[in-house]
mmCIF file of C-alpha atoms in Angstrom:
data_model
loop_
_atom_site.group_PDB
_atom_site.id
_atom_site.type_symbol
_atom_site.label_atom_id
_atom_site.label_comp_id
_atom_site.label_asym_id
_atom_site.label_seq_id
_atom_site.Cartn_x
_atom_site.Cartn_y
_atom_site.Cartn_z
ATOM 1 C CA MET A 1 88.578 82.443 100.059
ATOM 2 C CA ASN A 2 88.795 83.769 103.181
ATOM 3 C CA ILE A 3 91.366 86.462 104.813
ATOM 4 C CA GLU A 4 90.906 86.905 108.387
ATOM 5 C CA VAL A 5 91.717 90.446 109.343
ATOM 6 C CA PRO A 6 94.625 90.495 112.490
ATOM 7 C CA ASP A 7 93.711 92.311 115.617
ATOM 8 C CA VAL A 8 95.627 94.858 116.194
ATOM 9 C CA THR A 9 97.760 94.487 118.641
ATOM 10 C CA THR A 10 98.985 90.964 117.427
ATOM 11 C CA TYR A 11 99.190 92.994 113.746
ATOM 12 C CA LYS A 12 102.578 93.839 113.098
ATOM 13 C CA GLU A 13 103.986 89.390 114.438
ATOM 14 C CA ASN A 14 101.284 88.272 111.866
ATOM 15 C CA ILE A 15 102.908 90.640 109.586
ATOM 16 C CA MET A 16 106.421 89.525 110.356
ATOM 17 C CA ASN A 17 106.254 86.281 110.280
ATOM 18 C CA THR A 18 102.604 85.093 108.240
ATOM 19 C CA VAL A 19 102.514 88.117 105.562
ATOM 20 C CA GLU A 20 102.439 85.384 102.792
ATOM 21 C CA SER A 21 99.433 84.066 104.527
ATOM 22 C CA ILE A 22 97.560 86.884 105.570
ATOM 23 C CA ILE A 23 98.223 89.108 102.626
ATOM 24 C CA PRO A 24 96.532 87.720 99.320
ATOM 25 C CA GLN A 25 98.894 87.401 95.790
ATOM 26 C CA ARG A 26 98.504 89.081 92.787
ATOM 27 C CA SER A 27 96.525 87.382 89.880
ATOM 28 C CA SER A 28 98.427 87.287 86.481
ATOM 29 C CA ILE A 29 97.550 89.384 83.749
ATOM 30 C CA GLU A 30 95.278 86.725 81.975
ATOM 31 C CA GLU A 31 93.225 86.333 84.767
ATOM 32 C CA LEU A 32 92.271 90.165 85.282
ATOM 33 C CA TYR A 33 91.289 89.947 81.906
ATOM 34 C CA LYS A 34 89.272 87.193 81.608
ATOM 35 C CA GLN A 35 87.262 88.555 85.113
ATOM 36 C CA SER A 36 87.469 92.293 83.766
ATOM 37 C CA LYS A 37 85.455 90.892 81.012
ATOM 38 C CA TYR A 38 82.855 89.236 83.218
ATOM 39 C CA PHE A 39 82.263 93.466 84.154
ATOM 40 C CA THR A 40 82.269 95.123 81.186
ATOM 41 C CA ASN A 41 80.832 92.420 78.882
ATOM 42 C CA GLN A 42 77.320 93.373 80.124
ATOM 43 C CA TRP A 43 77.103 97.065 78.603
ATOM 44 C CA PRO A 44 74.251 98.318 80.690
ATOM 45 C CA LEU A 45 76.288 97.322 84.093
ATOM 46 C CA GLN A 46 79.234 100.153 82.138
ATOM 47 C CA TYR A 47 76.388 102.720 81.157
ATOM 48 C CA PHE A 48 74.448 102.061 84.666
ATOM 49 C CA CYS A 49 78.037 102.441 86.553
ATOM 50 C CA ASP A 50 79.102 105.630 84.964
ATOM 51 C CA ALA A 51 76.029 107.665 85.376
ATOM 52 C CA MET A 52 76.749 107.304 89.539
ATOM 53 C CA SER A 53 77.985 110.603 90.931
ATOM 54 C CA GLU A 54 80.254 107.850 93.332
ATOM 55 C CA ALA A 55 83.654 106.352 92.638
ATOM 56 C CA VAL A 56 82.667 102.298 91.594
ATOM 57 C CA ALA A 57 85.199 99.743 91.821
ATOM 58 C CA VAL A 58 84.705 95.982 91.615
ATOM 59 C CA LEU A 59 87.629 94.257 93.221
ATOM 60 C CA ASN A 60 88.406 90.050 92.758
ATOM 61 C CA GLN A 61 89.718 87.813 96.008
ATOM 62 C CA ASN A 62 93.298 89.270 95.565
ATOM 63 C CA GLN A 63 91.868 92.648 96.485
ATOM 64 C CA GLN A 64 92.760 94.126 92.595
ATOM 65 C CA ILE A 65 90.460 96.073 90.694
ATOM 66 C CA VAL A 66 89.120 94.352 87.702
ATOM 67 C CA PHE A 67 86.154 96.619 86.811
ATOM 68 C CA CYS A 68 85.180 100.778 87.872
ATOM 69 C CA ASN A 69 83.590 103.447 86.376
ATOM 70 C CA ASN A 70 84.202 106.732 84.840
ATOM 71 C CA ALA A 71 83.827 108.428 88.525
ATOM 72 C CA LEU A 72 86.645 106.468 89.723
ATOM 73 C CA ILE A 73 89.162 107.190 86.197
ATOM 74 C CA SER A 74 87.630 110.775 86.911
ATOM 75 C CA PHE A 75 88.459 111.340 90.807
ATOM 76 C CA LEU A 76 91.994 109.471 90.224
ATOM 77 C CA ASP A 77 93.121 111.606 87.399
ATOM 78 C CA ALA A 78 94.283 107.938 85.406
ATOM 79 C CA VAL A 79 94.236 107.929 81.304
ATOM 80 C CA ASN A 80 91.832 105.408 81.189
ATOM 81 C CA THR A 81 90.690 101.747 83.164
ATOM 82 C CA ASN A 82 94.464 100.574 81.545
ATOM 83 C CA ASP A 83 95.835 102.945 84.248
ATOM 84 C CA VAL A 84 94.053 101.090 87.254
ATOM 85 C CA ILE A 85 92.806 97.499 86.363
ATOM 86 C CA GLY A 86 95.325 95.270 88.299
ATOM 87 C CA LYS A 87 95.888 97.908 91.379
ATOM 88 C CA LYS A 88 94.771 97.977 94.387
ATOM 89 C CA LEU A 89 92.568 100.364 95.632
ATOM 90 C CA GLY A 90 95.436 102.313 98.159
ATOM 91 C CA GLU A 91 97.629 101.929 95.430
ATOM 92 C CA ALA A 92 95.447 103.833 92.753
ATOM 93 C CA LEU A 93 94.835 106.083 95.680
ATOM 94 C CA ARG A 94 98.505 106.801 95.791
ATOM 95 C CA CYS A 95 98.025 106.067 99.638
ATOM 96 C CA VAL A 96 102.002 106.323 101.455
ATOM 97 C CA TYR A 97 101.079 103.235 102.861
ATOM 98 C CA ALA A 98 100.974 101.278 99.924
ATOM 99 C CA ARG A 99 104.625 101.939 99.426
ATOM 100 C CA GLU A 100 105.805 100.690 102.555
ATOM 101 C CA SER A 101 105.279 97.069 101.927
ATOM 102 C CA LYS A 102 106.005 94.516 99.205
ATOM 103 C CA TYR A 103 103.015 93.308 99.375
ATOM 104 C CA GLY A 104 101.350 96.481 98.630
ATOM 105 C CA CYS A 105 98.203 98.123 100.046
ATOM 106 C CA GLY A 106 97.432 95.943 102.799
ATOM 107 C CA GLY A 107 100.945 94.606 103.549
ATOM 108 C CA ALA A 108 101.717 98.046 105.884
ATOM 109 C CA GLU A 109 100.996 97.908 109.534
ATOM 110 C CA ALA A 110 99.632 100.700 109.369
ATOM 111 C CA CYS A 111 96.787 99.244 107.133
ATOM 112 C CA SER A 112 94.816 97.590 109.720
ATOM 113 C CA MET A 113 93.672 100.533 111.511
ATOM 114 C CA CYS A 114 92.198 101.753 107.644
ATOM 115 C CA GLY A 115 88.327 102.287 107.392
ATOM 116 C CA LEU A 116 88.646 101.200 103.524
ATOM 117 C CA TYR A 117 91.103 97.904 104.462
ATOM 118 C CA ARG A 118 88.302 97.139 106.920
ATOM 119 C CA ALA A 119 85.143 97.387 104.722
ATOM 120 C CA ILE A 120 87.215 95.454 101.781
ATOM 121 C CA MET A 121 88.264 93.019 104.449
ATOM 122 C CA LYS A 122 84.362 91.961 105.816
ATOM 123 C CA SER A 123 83.132 92.190 102.201
ATOM 124 C CA GLN A 124 85.558 89.212 101.295
ATOM 125 C CA LYS A 125 83.797 87.091 104.486
ATOM 126 C CA GLY A 126 80.465 87.497 103.061
ATOM 127 C CA ASN A 127 79.342 90.821 104.970
ATOM 128 C CA ALA A 128 77.968 93.827 103.599
ATOM 129 C CA SER A 129 80.186 97.435 105.061
ATOM 130 C CA LYS A 130 80.490 100.827 105.388
ATOM 131 C CA GLU A 131 83.469 102.717 106.405
ATOM 132 C CA GLU A 132 85.298 106.384 107.003
ATOM 133 C CA CYS A 133 88.817 106.755 106.144
ATOM 134 C CA SER A 134 91.255 109.123 105.984
ATOM 135 C CA ILE A 135 94.531 108.429 103.477
ATOM 136 C CA ILE A 136 97.633 109.764 103.384
ATOM 137 C CA ARG A 137 98.381 110.367 99.475
ATOM 138 C CA ASP A 138 102.314 111.277 97.661
ATOM 139 C CA SER A 139 102.791 114.737 99.413
ATOM 140 C CA ASP A 140 102.017 116.216 95.480
ATOM 141 C CA CYS A 141 98.266 115.100 96.103
ATOM 142 C CA GLY A 142 97.278 115.689 99.578
ATOM 143 C CA ALA A 143 95.196 113.679 102.069
ATOM 144 C CA ILE A 144 91.796 112.392 101.257
ATOM 145 C CA ASP A 145 89.243 111.146 103.868
ATOM 146 C CA LEU A 146 86.466 108.875 101.766
ATOM 147 C CA LYS A 147 83.083 107.608 102.718
ATOM 148 C CA VAL A 148 83.303 103.578 101.456
ATOM 149 C CA SER A 149 80.536 101.592 101.367
ATOM 150 C CA THR A 150 81.439 97.601 99.957
ATOM 151 C CA ALA A 151 79.621 94.426 99.249
ATOM 152 C CA PRO A 152 80.259 90.951 98.136
ATOM 153 C CA LEU A 153 79.080 89.980 94.546
ATOM 154 C CA THR A 154 79.065 85.831 93.574
ATOM 155 C CA MET A 155 79.515 85.197 90.053
ATOM 156 C CA GLU A 156 80.838 82.930 88.001
ATOM 157 C CA ASP A 157 81.902 80.508 90.719
ATOM 158 C CA GLN A 158 84.386 83.375 92.266
ATOM 159 C CA LEU A 159 83.840 86.349 94.841
ATOM 160 C CA PHE A 160 84.085 89.949 94.090
ATOM 161 C CA THR A 161 83.966 92.568 96.121
ATOM 162 C CA ILE A 162 81.885 95.896 95.522
ATOM 163 C CA CYS A 163 83.098 99.208 96.325
ATOM 164 C CA THR A 164 81.783 102.569 96.481
ATOM 165 C CA MET A 165 83.984 105.551 96.870
ATOM 166 C CA THR A 166 82.384 109.559 98.072
ATOM 167 C CA ASP A 167 84.646 112.037 98.856
ATOM 168 C CA ILE A 168 83.990 113.878 102.274
ATOM 169 C CA SER A 169 87.130 115.595 102.677
ATOM 170 C CA ALA A 170 85.032 119.127 102.309
ATOM 171 C CA ASP A 171 83.028 118.148 105.129
ATOM 172 C CA LYS A 172 85.443 116.398 106.984
ATOM 173 C CA LYS A 173 87.554 120.357 106.625
ATOM 174 C CA ARG A 174 84.635 122.262 107.487
ATOM 175 C CA LYS A 175 83.884 120.474 110.693
ATOM 176 C CA THR A 176 87.222 120.480 111.774
ATOM 177 C CA LEU A 177 87.946 124.538 111.104
ATOM 178 C CA GLU A 178 84.272 124.940 113.493
ATOM 179 C CA SER A 179 85.803 122.556 116.154
ATOM 180 C CA VAL A 180 88.892 125.067 116.044
ATOM 181 C CA PHE A 181 86.937 128.274 115.805
ATOM 182 C CA PHE A 182 84.500 127.383 118.329
ATOM 183 C CA HIS A 183 86.327 125.235 120.945
ATOM 184 C CA ASP A 184 90.356 126.687 120.659
ATOM 185 C CA VAL A 185 89.434 129.894 119.845
ATOM 186 C CA LEU A 186 86.445 131.224 122.112
ATOM 187 C CA ASN A 187 88.832 129.232 124.868
ATOM 188 C CA VAL A 188 91.001 132.222 123.972
ATOM 189 C CA LEU A 189 88.363 134.698 123.796
ATOM 190 C CA SER A 190 86.881 134.126 126.478
ATOM 191 C CA GLY A 191 90.037 134.474 128.788
ATOM 192 C CA LEU A 192 90.932 137.830 127.472
ATOM 193 C CA VAL A 193 87.415 138.743 127.980
ATOM 194 C CA GLY A 194 87.867 137.404 131.728
ATOM 195 C CA TYR A 195 90.732 139.372 132.010
ATOM 196 C CA THR A 196 89.281 142.319 130.432
ATOM 197 C CA GLU A 197 86.691 142.490 132.971
ATOM 198 C CA LEU A 198 89.416 142.369 136.030
ATOM 199 C CA LEU A 199 91.197 145.332 135.216
ATOM 200 C CA PRO A 200 88.970 147.706 136.426
ATOM 201 C CA HIS A 201 89.071 146.638 140.160
ATOM 202 C CA ALA A 202 93.189 146.012 139.337
ATOM 203 C CA THR A 203 95.157 147.471 141.467
ATOM 204 C CA PRO A 204 98.833 148.333 139.330
ATOM 205 C CA GLU A 205 100.276 145.552 139.833
ATOM 206 C CA GLU A 206 98.063 143.313 138.920
ATOM 207 C CA MET A 207 97.393 145.660 136.153
ATOM 208 C CA LYS A 208 101.027 145.271 134.921
ATOM 209 C CA GLU A 209 100.251 140.985 135.407
ATOM 210 C CA PHE A 210 96.851 141.540 133.765
ATOM 211 C CA ALA A 211 98.103 143.371 130.918
ATOM 212 C CA LEU A 212 101.306 140.291 129.738
ATOM 213 C CA THR A 213 98.308 137.787 130.503
ATOM 214 C CA ILE A 214 96.134 139.642 127.566
ATOM 215 C CA ARG A 215 99.001 139.766 124.881
ATOM 216 C CA ASP A 216 100.048 136.309 124.883
ATOM 217 C CA LEU A 217 96.530 135.303 125.067
ATOM 218 C CA SER A 218 96.220 137.793 121.968
ATOM 219 C CA LEU A 219 99.144 136.446 120.474
ATOM 220 C CA GLU A 220 97.801 132.953 121.275
ATOM 221 C CA LEU A 221 94.769 133.657 119.223
ATOM 222 C CA THR A 222 96.199 135.359 116.438
ATOM 223 C CA GLU A 223 98.740 132.092 115.953
ATOM 224 C CA GLN A 224 95.418 130.037 116.216
ATOM 225 C CA ILE A 225 93.917 131.956 113.385
ATOM 226 C CA GLU A 226 97.356 132.169 111.340
ATOM 227 C CA ALA A 227 97.685 128.248 111.365
ATOM 228 C CA GLN A 228 94.954 127.296 109.426
ATOM 229 C CA HIS A 229 95.240 130.017 107.822
ATOM 230 C CA GLU A 230 97.736 128.487 106.364
ATOM 231 C CA LEU A 231 96.940 125.121 106.448
ATOM 232 C CA THR A 232 94.490 126.233 103.869
ATOM 233 C CA LYS A 233 97.119 127.187 101.316
ATOM 234 C CA ALA A 234 99.600 124.577 102.245
ATOM 235 C CA GLU A 235 96.350 122.473 101.021
ATOM 236 C CA HIS A 236 95.691 123.925 97.783
ATOM 237 C CA ASN A 237 99.513 124.348 97.279
ATOM 238 C CA GLU A 238 99.164 128.229 97.816
ATOM 239 C CA TYR A 239 101.558 128.348 100.658
ATOM 240 C CA VAL A 240 105.355 130.215 99.095
ATOM 241 C CA VAL A 241 107.775 129.332 100.384
ATOM 242 C CA HIS A 242 110.568 131.952 101.647
ATOM 243 C CA VAL A 243 114.231 131.009 102.828
ATOM 244 C CA GLU A 244 116.519 132.501 104.572
ATOM 245 C CA GLY A 245 119.165 131.655 107.307
ATOM 246 C CA ILE A 246 117.818 130.331 110.145
ATOM 247 C CA HIS A 247 120.376 129.797 113.585
ATOM 248 C CA SER A 248 119.531 126.417 114.759
ATOM 249 C CA LEU A 249 119.954 127.248 118.966
ATOM 250 C CA SER A 250 117.865 130.927 118.362
ATOM 251 C CA LEU A 251 115.203 129.280 117.224
ATOM 252 C CA LEU A 252 114.452 126.831 119.392
ATOM 253 C CA GLU A 253 114.602 128.908 122.019
ATOM 254 C CA SER A 254 112.255 130.889 120.963
ATOM 255 C CA VAL A 255 110.151 127.878 120.564
ATOM 256 C CA ARG A 256 111.365 127.031 124.080
ATOM 257 C CA ALA A 257 110.186 130.611 125.154
ATOM 258 C CA THR A 258 106.819 130.684 123.083
ATOM 259 C CA TYR A 259 105.152 127.387 125.320
ATOM 260 C CA ALA A 260 107.108 128.253 128.905
ATOM 261 C CA LYS A 261 104.989 130.406 130.136
ATOM 262 C CA GLN A 262 101.138 129.445 128.697
ATOM 263 C CA ALA A 263 98.572 127.205 130.566
ATOM 264 C CA ALA A 264 100.562 123.360 129.003
ATOM 265 C CA ALA A 265 103.049 124.112 130.665
ATOM 266 C CA GLN A 266 102.115 124.378 134.240
ATOM 267 C CA ASN A 267 103.893 122.069 136.479
ATOM 268 C CA LYS A 268 106.194 121.110 133.826
ATOM 269 C CA GLN A 269 109.628 122.030 132.074
ATOM 270 C CA ILE A 270 110.500 122.650 128.306
ATOM 271 C CA VAL A 271 114.611 122.898 127.921
ATOM 272 C CA ILE A 272 116.579 122.406 125.742
ATOM 273 C CA HIS A 273 118.974 119.127 125.368
ATOM 274 C CA PRO A 274 122.217 120.435 125.877
ATOM 275 C CA ASP A 275 124.438 118.613 122.901
ATOM 276 C CA SER A 276 121.961 120.412 120.580
ATOM 277 C CA GLU A 277 124.731 121.630 117.729
ATOM 278 C CA ASP A 278 125.041 125.238 117.051
ATOM 279 C CA PHE A 279 124.612 126.097 113.202
ATOM 280 C CA ILE A 280 122.652 127.789 110.450
ATOM 281 C CA CYS A 281 120.509 126.145 107.251
ATOM 282 C CA ALA A 282 118.682 127.659 105.174
ATOM 283 C CA SER A 283 114.868 127.051 105.206
ATOM 284 C CA ASP A 284 111.816 128.583 105.925
ATOM 285 C CA GLU A 285 111.573 129.476 109.416
ATOM 286 C CA HIS A 286 108.587 130.921 110.033
ATOM 287 C CA LEU A 287 107.347 126.956 108.700
ATOM 288 C CA LEU A 288 109.915 125.650 110.467
ATOM 289 C CA LYS A 289 109.065 127.199 113.936
ATOM 290 C CA ARG A 290 105.741 126.118 113.359
ATOM 291 C CA ILE A 291 105.727 122.625 113.006
ATOM 292 C CA LEU A 292 108.027 122.923 115.985
ATOM 293 C CA ARG A 293 105.673 124.510 118.067
ATOM 294 C CA ASN A 294 103.207 122.275 116.632
ATOM 295 C CA LEU A 295 105.160 119.106 118.593
ATOM 296 C CA THR A 296 106.206 120.978 121.262
ATOM 297 C CA LYS A 297 102.315 121.978 122.623
ATOM 298 C CA ASN A 298 101.182 118.392 121.579
ATOM 299 C CA ALA A 299 104.372 117.125 123.705
ATOM 300 C CA LEU A 300 102.964 119.114 126.282
ATOM 301 C CA GLU A 301 99.372 118.248 126.836
ATOM 302 C CA ALA A 302 100.442 114.588 126.227
ATOM 303 C CA THR A 303 102.862 115.374 129.557
ATOM 304 C CA TYR A 304 102.123 114.911 133.095
ATOM 305 C CA GLU A 305 102.748 117.320 136.152
ATOM 306 C CA PHE A 306 106.844 117.475 136.879
ATOM 307 C CA ASP A 307 107.466 116.114 133.685
ATOM 308 C CA THR A 308 109.841 117.321 131.206
ATOM 309 C CA VAL A 309 109.742 118.412 127.394
ATOM 310 C CA THR A 310 113.140 118.305 125.412
ATOM 311 C CA ILE A 311 113.860 119.763 122.395
ATOM 312 C CA GLY A 312 117.049 119.572 120.440
ATOM 313 C CA CYS A 313 119.210 119.678 116.844
ATOM 314 C CA SER A 314 121.897 118.404 114.749
ATOM 315 C CA ARG A 315 123.400 118.772 111.890
ATOM 316 C CA LYS A 316 125.248 116.121 109.694
ATOM 317 C CA GLU A 317 126.553 116.615 105.579
ATOM 318 C CA ASN A 318 123.434 118.330 103.876
ATOM 319 C CA ILE A 319 120.842 117.215 106.737
ATOM 320 C CA VAL A 320 119.628 118.738 109.908
ATOM 321 C CA GLN A 321 117.454 117.184 112.211
ATOM 322 C CA PHE A 322 115.246 119.025 115.141
ATOM 323 C CA TRP A 323 113.774 116.956 117.622
ATOM 324 C CA VAL A 324 110.596 116.930 120.604
ATOM 325 C CA HIS A 325 111.027 114.431 122.856
ATOM 326 C CA ASN A 326 108.502 113.920 126.145
ATOM 327 C CA PRO A 327 108.756 110.592 128.559
ATOM 328 C CA SER A 328 104.741 109.438 127.804
ATOM 329 C CA VAL A 329 104.020 106.956 125.015
ATOM 330 C CA MET A 330 101.272 106.952 121.805
ATOM 331 C CA PRO A 331 98.960 103.667 122.852
ATOM 332 C CA LYS A 332 99.171 101.397 119.236
ATOM 333 C CA ASP A 333 96.107 102.417 117.538
ATOM 334 C CA VAL A 334 96.766 106.097 118.318
ATOM 335 C CA GLN A 335 100.237 105.480 116.615
ATOM 336 C CA LEU A 336 98.878 103.516 113.590
ATOM 337 C CA ARG A 337 96.715 106.938 112.497
ATOM 338 C CA ILE A 338 99.221 110.063 114.446
ATOM 339 C CA PHE A 339 99.679 111.426 110.764
ATOM 340 C CA GLN A 340 95.920 110.999 109.359
ATOM 341 C CA ARG A 341 94.149 115.027 108.486
ATOM 342 C CA SER A 342 90.816 114.242 110.546
ATOM 343 C CA PHE A 343 92.435 111.745 113.791
ATOM 344 C CA SER A 344 93.063 113.633 117.115
ATOM 345 C CA THR A 345 93.182 112.209 120.250
ATOM 346 C CA LYS A 346 91.834 115.182 121.346
ATOM 347 C CA GLY A 347 87.702 113.843 120.271
ATOM 348 C CA GLU A 348 86.406 113.733 116.902
ATOM 349 C CA GLY A 349 87.181 117.204 114.338
ATOM 350 C CA ARG A 350 90.767 118.792 115.746
ATOM 351 C CA GLY A 351 93.062 116.376 114.135
ATOM 352 C CA PHE A 352 95.022 118.974 112.033
ATOM 353 C CA GLY A 353 98.378 118.693 114.238
ATOM 354 C CA THR A 354 100.276 116.387 113.669
ATOM 355 C CA TYR A 355 98.357 116.019 109.467
ATOM 356 C CA SER A 356 99.927 119.875 109.182
ATOM 357 C CA VAL A 357 103.795 118.944 110.592
ATOM 358 C CA LYS A 358 103.424 115.744 107.736
ATOM 359 C CA LEU A 359 102.514 118.416 105.491
ATOM 360 C CA PHE A 360 104.510 121.196 105.753
ATOM 361 C CA THR A 361 107.705 119.051 106.063
ATOM 362 C CA GLU A 362 107.085 116.725 103.191
ATOM 363 C CA ARG A 363 105.834 119.558 100.985
ATOM 364 C CA TYR A 364 107.218 122.615 101.519
ATOM 365 C CA LEU A 365 110.330 121.812 103.461
ATOM 366 C CA LYS A 366 111.144 118.836 100.987
ATOM 367 C CA GLY A 367 111.936 116.657 104.247
ATOM 368 C CA HIS A 368 110.134 114.169 106.239
ATOM 369 C CA VAL A 369 108.857 113.880 110.145
ATOM 370 C CA THR A 370 109.194 110.257 112.001
ATOM 371 C CA PHE A 371 108.245 109.411 115.433
ATOM 372 C CA SER A 372 109.050 106.545 117.839
ATOM 373 C CA SER A 373 106.977 105.841 121.085
ATOM 374 C CA ASN A 374 108.069 102.989 123.710
ATOM 375 C CA ILE A 375 107.445 102.373 127.422
ATOM 376 C CA GLU A 376 111.868 102.961 127.670
ATOM 377 C CA ASP A 377 112.711 105.901 126.267
ATOM 378 C CA GLY A 378 109.000 108.265 125.711
ATOM 379 C CA THR A 379 108.334 109.723 122.741
ATOM 380 C CA THR A 380 109.937 111.497 119.904
ATOM 381 C CA PHE A 381 109.130 113.734 116.774
ATOM 382 C CA THR A 382 112.079 114.569 114.647
ATOM 383 C CA VAL A 383 111.464 116.295 111.091
ATOM 384 C CA THR A 384 114.418 115.912 109.169
ATOM 385 C CA ILE A 385 115.255 118.555 106.144
ATOM 386 C CA PRO A 386 118.416 119.566 104.345
ATOM 387 C CA ALA A 387 120.636 122.052 105.199
ATOM 388 C CA THR A 388 119.527 124.207 102.359
ATOM 389 C CA LEU A 389 117.042 124.277 100.865
ATOM 390 C CA PHE A 390 117.489 124.686 97.314
ATOM 391 C CA GLU A 391 120.652 124.561 95.585
ATOM 392 C CA GLU A 392 121.107 128.145 95.702
ATOM 393 C CA ASP A 393 121.000 128.724 98.900
ATOM 394 C CA THR A 394 124.443 127.432 99.433
ATOM 395 C CA GLN A 395 125.964 130.404 97.516
ATOM 396 C CA THR A 396 123.293 133.382 98.416
ATOM 397 C CA LEU A 397 123.792 131.864 102.409
ATOM 398 C CA LEU A 398 127.972 131.487 102.240
ATOM 399 C CA PRO A 399 128.695 134.398 104.163
ATOM 400 C CA LEU A 400 126.276 133.274 107.330
ATOM 401 C CA PHE A 401 127.546 129.444 106.809
ATOM 402 C CA THR A 402 131.603 130.601 106.656
ATOM 403 C CA SER A 403 130.976 132.806 109.684
ATOM 404 C CA ALA A 404 128.819 129.845 111.800
ATOM 405 C CA ASN A 405 131.463 127.280 111.412
ATOM 406 C CA THR A 406 134.730 129.732 112.095
ATOM 407 C CA GLN A 407 133.196 131.002 115.527
#
């Protein structure tokens, strides 16, 4: 059975209208057991695969695992093969998109941009393939970057896919960090050096202006270094949450002021939506501010000259929402990859922005981040978090909530 890969632009329509003919069904337990025996009965094959450092899986025509080696079992933190057999690879890897469709791995719209999925589909058409992919996993697992190789194999008149995977997350992170420091940090340092060279020849008025600019550049440099440091701690589950009372409008004004005079906001406006609600919530203010700054910076970079970036907030019962809007629209392929760790519209190795927003929001603030992007409404990112991060915060911050509600 050959499975056609739908074009990205028509993928959503195909999923909605003809998903049953596109996404393979599940094999029965009896069929999986029979297929598994094709490989486990040949003990030299198992011995050879277990000696490999790469994770190896064999998939049937329904893209389910029927054979794997010890490296894959270890990589997945599984107990034994019984925890793996019958799952699709995205499900075994705990990809967040594998939960979006009842068909599991391959059934979500974002799957069309997944290198692992593309490699499997090519193999099922009889072609070997090599791809790289970034997989966003459940919040307690973090993201991984993989180098994937697939090849078709016919056995007992059935077509299988041999898939080998190598974790390249460390290499991807290193390249991204190097890019950040070589590009962003050096840009700021160049600005600092330029203004310090101008100081000896400046008039008193110019010196005041240059001093303010040097201060802003120094703060930006500190911000970039701290952001990378905190992201590294967050990915290793080492970030410590500090809960405090957050005044919503003060937070938005701080975010607005941060970027109002920076180069990215030149000939652009940042405004707080007039319908934004005035409330106090209990969360990590530093982390929430970093999230909103990141989204605001991205919005400014995506916005054309003389356009406006709008930020706002609202509260409903036990949740609060903060959002950032710009009038531009993201291309479809960007939307499908926007939260991948190594993906960026700015070029290779610049992809920690929206990934860090998702990581911080979901793992540490116990909320979620969503977006919408279309020609009519532009692009809006929305961060939804609990009004109180922990139950005990309600009692600790009760005087703050009471005073806010009586104002």
